[in-house]
Amino acid sequence: MNEGRKTKAAVVGAAGKMGGRIIHVLKETPSIELCLAVERSDHPWIGMDVGEIIGLGKIDIPLEGSLRKGADVLIDFTAPRVSLESLKFARASGMAAVIGTTGMNPEQINQIRGLSAEVRCVFSPNMSVGMNLMFRVVQDVARILGPEYDIEILEAHHRLKKDSPSGTAVRLGEVVAGATGRDFGQVGVYGRKGLVGERTRDEIGMQVIRAGDIVGEHTVLFGGIGERLEIIHRAHSRDNFARGAVRAALWVVDQPNGLYDMQDVLGLREGV
Ligand code: NAD
């Protein structure tokens, strides 16, 4: 679509933790450039150079209080109501959209689905390239190893994380359960304590660690007799999500209207 010129990106939530990392990644990606940095209209830093806010030095792009036309794609990591407004703006102005905001309720997800009939949108609660590949890999491994191998999921996050287990760990459970003909809602076992008896063949254990500043670790362990196979993803920083979001932005500008996720962006859709 943008042959011969850089894709222009607007970042919504530009002064937030993810917004800042996304702008860093945009800066080092030759085929895309930041053209608009948006924050809530009462943000105290409106008008300041966004590069100076996020530690890049002056980049001559001020922090603005609302979206406006001019970008090919917007990238929004904010809050559910804000992201819905961004998507409506994208639809009205012909921009594509990448939405990374989590915590949408079913009604809001339905609204995203409805709007996406008329806008190109990638929406994914986990934009990490490695984690999205892991969803695919564990599915294949679970299928190949079959019921002889016990499956346990372990996840570790920093001490400030409020929900447990992580949404990503639950998704891993659903994927391996689905691949082996089980329903994770029925076979998931969350921690073990006391005289719980022998492990049943069908159960899939979920163990959770909360400690220090761990960004995020997910392990799927396949335990056989005489060996075990562990597939581990470790997030070192938020940059893995920011890189996935920028990759999604470059991909979605060339797609027809519709709702996509990272499985589509990475070409992993089949069977997941
Ligand atoms: P954050 O609180 O640091 O940043 C959110 C930013 O949005 C803030 O700067 C806030 O001022 C801004 N904002 C609020 N209202 C706004 C408005 N009306 N217009 C423009 N900006 C507005 O949070 P964060 O850690 O950057 O996370 C943001 C979201 O992204 C959360 O939902 C988080 O769970 C999600 N997240 C998703 C992924 C993923 O891979 N999809 C990864 C990390 C975080």
mmCIF file of N, CA and C and ligand atoms in Angstrom, residues 12-19 38-41 43 65 77-80 82 99-103 124-128 238 241, ligand 1:
data_model
loop_
_atom_site.group_PDB
_atom_site.id
_atom_site.type_symbol
_atom_site.label_atom_id
_atom_site.label_comp_id
_atom_site.label_asym_id
_atom_site.label_seq_id
_atom_site.Cartn_x
_atom_site.Cartn_y
_atom_site.Cartn_z
ATOM 1 N N VAL A 12 -1.606 6.098 20.453
ATOM 2 C CA VAL A 12 -2.559 6.591 21.461
ATOM 3 C C VAL A 12 -2.151 5.994 22.813
ATOM 4 N N GLY A 13 -2.055 6.874 23.822
ATOM 5 C CA GLY A 13 -1.491 6.440 25.114
ATOM 6 C C GLY A 13 0.018 6.605 25.071
ATOM 7 N N ALA A 14 0.468 7.644 24.361
ATOM 8 C CA ALA A 14 1.898 7.806 24.039
ATOM 9 C C ALA A 14 2.777 8.016 25.268
ATOM 10 N N ALA A 15 2.206 8.540 26.364
ATOM 11 C CA ALA A 15 3.031 8.761 27.554
ATOM 12 C C ALA A 15 2.944 7.579 28.527
ATOM 13 N N GLY A 16 2.222 6.531 28.135
ATOM 14 C CA GLY A 16 2.093 5.347 28.990
ATOM 15 C C GLY A 16 3.305 4.433 28.848
ATOM 16 N N LYS A 17 3.324 3.374 29.667
ATOM 17 C CA LYS A 17 4.473 2.460 29.654
ATOM 18 C C LYS A 17 4.631 1.800 28.287
ATOM 19 N N MET A 18 3.536 1.271 27.729
ATOM 20 C CA MET A 18 3.628 0.624 26.409
ATOM 21 C C MET A 18 3.811 1.657 25.296
ATOM 22 N N GLY A 19 3.065 2.782 25.380
ATOM 23 C CA GLY A 19 3.176 3.823 24.358
ATOM 24 C C GLY A 19 4.631 4.248 24.177
ATOM 25 N N VAL A 38 -0.626 10.748 20.956
ATOM 26 C CA VAL A 38 -1.863 11.216 21.585
ATOM 27 C C VAL A 38 -1.941 10.741 23.039
ATOM 28 N N GLU A 39 -2.433 11.626 23.885
ATOM 29 C CA GLU A 39 -2.696 11.284 25.297
ATOM 30 C C GLU A 39 -4.067 11.811 25.680
ATOM 31 N N ARG A 40 -4.501 11.525 26.899
ATOM 32 C CA ARG A 40 -5.785 12.073 27.353
ATOM 33 C C ARG A 40 -5.654 13.593 27.396
ATOM 34 N N SER A 41 -6.771 14.284 27.106
ATOM 35 C CA SER A 41 -6.680 15.729 26.866
ATOM 36 C C SER A 41 -6.237 16.507 28.105
ATOM 37 N N HIS A 43 -3.881 15.477 30.145
ATOM 38 C CA HIS A 43 -2.558 15.010 30.584
ATOM 39 C C HIS A 43 -1.630 16.214 30.790
ATOM 40 N N GLY A 65 -3.704 16.166 22.503
ATOM 41 C CA GLY A 65 -4.803 15.740 23.365
ATOM 42 C C GLY A 65 -5.925 15.021 22.646
ATOM 43 N N PHE A 77 -2.628 1.387 23.100
ATOM 44 C CA PHE A 77 -2.505 0.603 24.327
ATOM 45 C C PHE A 77 -2.928 1.535 25.453
ATOM 46 N N THR A 78 -4.235 1.568 25.758
ATOM 47 C CA THR A 78 -4.722 2.516 26.761
ATOM 48 C C THR A 78 -5.669 1.816 27.737
ATOM 49 N N ALA A 79 -6.965 2.017 27.523
ATOM 50 C CA ALA A 79 -8.007 1.434 28.375
ATOM 51 C C ALA A 79 -9.191 1.108 27.460
ATOM 52 N N PRO A 80 -10.046 0.153 27.853
ATOM 53 C CA PRO A 80 -11.089 -0.312 26.942
ATOM 54 C C PRO A 80 -11.934 0.796 26.296
ATOM 55 N N VAL A 82 -11.332 3.934 25.852
ATOM 56 C CA VAL A 82 -10.494 4.783 24.988
ATOM 57 C C VAL A 82 -10.229 4.063 23.664
ATOM 58 N N ILE A 99 -4.923 -2.634 18.327
ATOM 59 C CA ILE A 99 -5.398 -2.422 19.700
ATOM 60 C C ILE A 99 -4.783 -3.492 20.610
ATOM 61 N N GLY A 100 -4.020 -3.045 21.607
ATOM 62 C CA GLY A 100 -3.384 -4.003 22.525
ATOM 63 C C GLY A 100 -3.985 -3.981 23.913
ATOM 64 N N THR A 101 -4.938 -3.089 24.129
ATOM 65 C CA THR A 101 -5.548 -2.926 25.455
ATOM 66 C C THR A 101 -6.187 -4.230 25.934
ATOM 67 N N THR A 102 -5.989 -4.561 27.203
ATOM 68 C CA THR A 102 -6.607 -5.767 27.779
ATOM 69 C C THR A 102 -7.776 -5.367 28.684
ATOM 70 N N GLY A 103 -8.471 -6.355 29.205
ATOM 71 C CA GLY A 103 -9.539 -6.090 30.166
ATOM 72 C C GLY A 103 -10.856 -5.689 29.524
ATOM 73 N N SER A 124 -5.236 -7.911 19.973
ATOM 74 C CA SER A 124 -4.675 -9.085 20.633
ATOM 75 C C SER A 124 -4.212 -8.718 22.036
ATOM 76 N N PRO A 125 -4.648 -9.457 23.046
ATOM 77 C CA PRO A 125 -4.211 -9.159 24.411
ATOM 78 C C PRO A 125 -2.757 -9.548 24.674
ATOM 79 N N ASN A 126 -2.139 -10.269 23.743
ATOM 80 C CA ASN A 126 -0.716 -10.595 23.891
ATOM 81 C C ASN A 126 -0.057 -10.474 22.526
ATOM 82 N N MET A 127 0.722 -9.404 22.339
ATOM 83 C CA MET A 127 1.305 -9.124 21.014
ATOM 84 C C MET A 127 2.709 -9.707 20.876
ATOM 85 N N SER A 128 3.170 -10.460 21.876
ATOM 86 C CA SER A 128 4.521 -11.014 21.800
ATOM 87 C C SER A 128 4.617 -12.040 20.664
ATOM 88 N N ARG A 238 9.038 -5.083 28.274
ATOM 89 C CA ARG A 238 7.824 -4.831 27.486
ATOM 90 C C ARG A 238 8.123 -4.732 25.994
ATOM 91 N N PHE A 241 6.330 -6.960 23.440
ATOM 92 C CA PHE A 241 4.965 -6.587 23.045
ATOM 93 C C PHE A 241 5.002 -5.419 22.050
HETATM 94 P P1 NAD B 1 -0.237 2.811 31.231
HETATM 95 O O1 NAD B 1 -1.231 3.163 32.285
HETATM 96 O O2 NAD B 1 1.208 3.024 31.532
HETATM 97 O O3 NAD B 1 -0.566 3.607 29.877
HETATM 98 C C1 NAD B 1 -1.868 3.901 29.418
HETATM 99 C C2 NAD B 1 -1.837 5.324 28.892
HETATM 100 O O4 NAD B 1 -3.095 5.625 28.259
HETATM 101 C C3 NAD B 1 -1.637 6.358 30.004
HETATM 102 O O5 NAD B 1 -0.530 7.195 29.712
HETATM 103 C C4 NAD B 1 -2.942 7.147 29.980
HETATM 104 O O6 NAD B 1 -2.794 8.522 30.321
HETATM 105 C C5 NAD B 1 -3.355 6.989 28.519
HETATM 106 N N1 NAD B 1 -4.744 7.365 28.290
HETATM 107 C C6 NAD B 1 -5.805 7.278 29.137
HETATM 108 N N2 NAD B 1 -6.905 7.823 28.594
HETATM 109 C C7 NAD B 1 -6.545 8.250 27.363
HETATM 110 C C8 NAD B 1 -7.244 8.898 26.317
HETATM 111 N N3 NAD B 1 -8.546 9.213 26.427
HETATM 112 N N4 NAD B 1 -6.577 9.211 25.175
HETATM 113 C C9 NAD B 1 -5.264 8.909 25.060
HETATM 114 N N5 NAD B 1 -4.538 8.299 26.024
HETATM 115 C C10 NAD B 1 -5.181 7.968 27.159
HETATM 116 O O7 NAD B 1 -0.523 1.285 30.878
HETATM 117 P P2 NAD B 1 0.354 0.276 29.982
HETATM 118 O O8 NAD B 1 1.174 -0.599 30.880
HETATM 119 O O9 NAD B 1 1.041 1.030 28.900
HETATM 120 O O10 NAD B 1 -0.784 -0.662 29.385
HETATM 121 C C11 NAD B 1 -1.826 -0.139 28.598
HETATM 122 C C12 NAD B 1 -2.750 -1.273 28.171
HETATM 123 O O11 NAD B 1 -2.038 -2.209 27.346
HETATM 124 C C13 NAD B 1 -3.300 -2.112 29.340
HETATM 125 O O12 NAD B 1 -4.603 -2.522 29.034
HETATM 126 C C14 NAD B 1 -2.357 -3.315 29.364
HETATM 127 O O13 NAD B 1 -2.916 -4.445 29.980
HETATM 128 C C15 NAD B 1 -2.176 -3.525 27.887
HETATM 129 N N6 NAD B 1 -0.997 -4.332 27.499
HETATM 130 C C16 NAD B 1 -1.174 -5.147 26.429
HETATM 131 C C17 NAD B 1 -0.106 -5.888 25.939
HETATM 132 C C18 NAD B 1 -0.294 -6.719 24.713
HETATM 133 O O14 NAD B 1 0.631 -7.438 24.307
HETATM 134 N N7 NAD B 1 -1.449 -6.643 24.058
HETATM 135 C C19 NAD B 1 1.142 -5.813 26.571
HETATM 136 C C20 NAD B 1 1.290 -4.961 27.665
HETATM 137 C C21 NAD B 1 0.208 -4.211 28.127
#
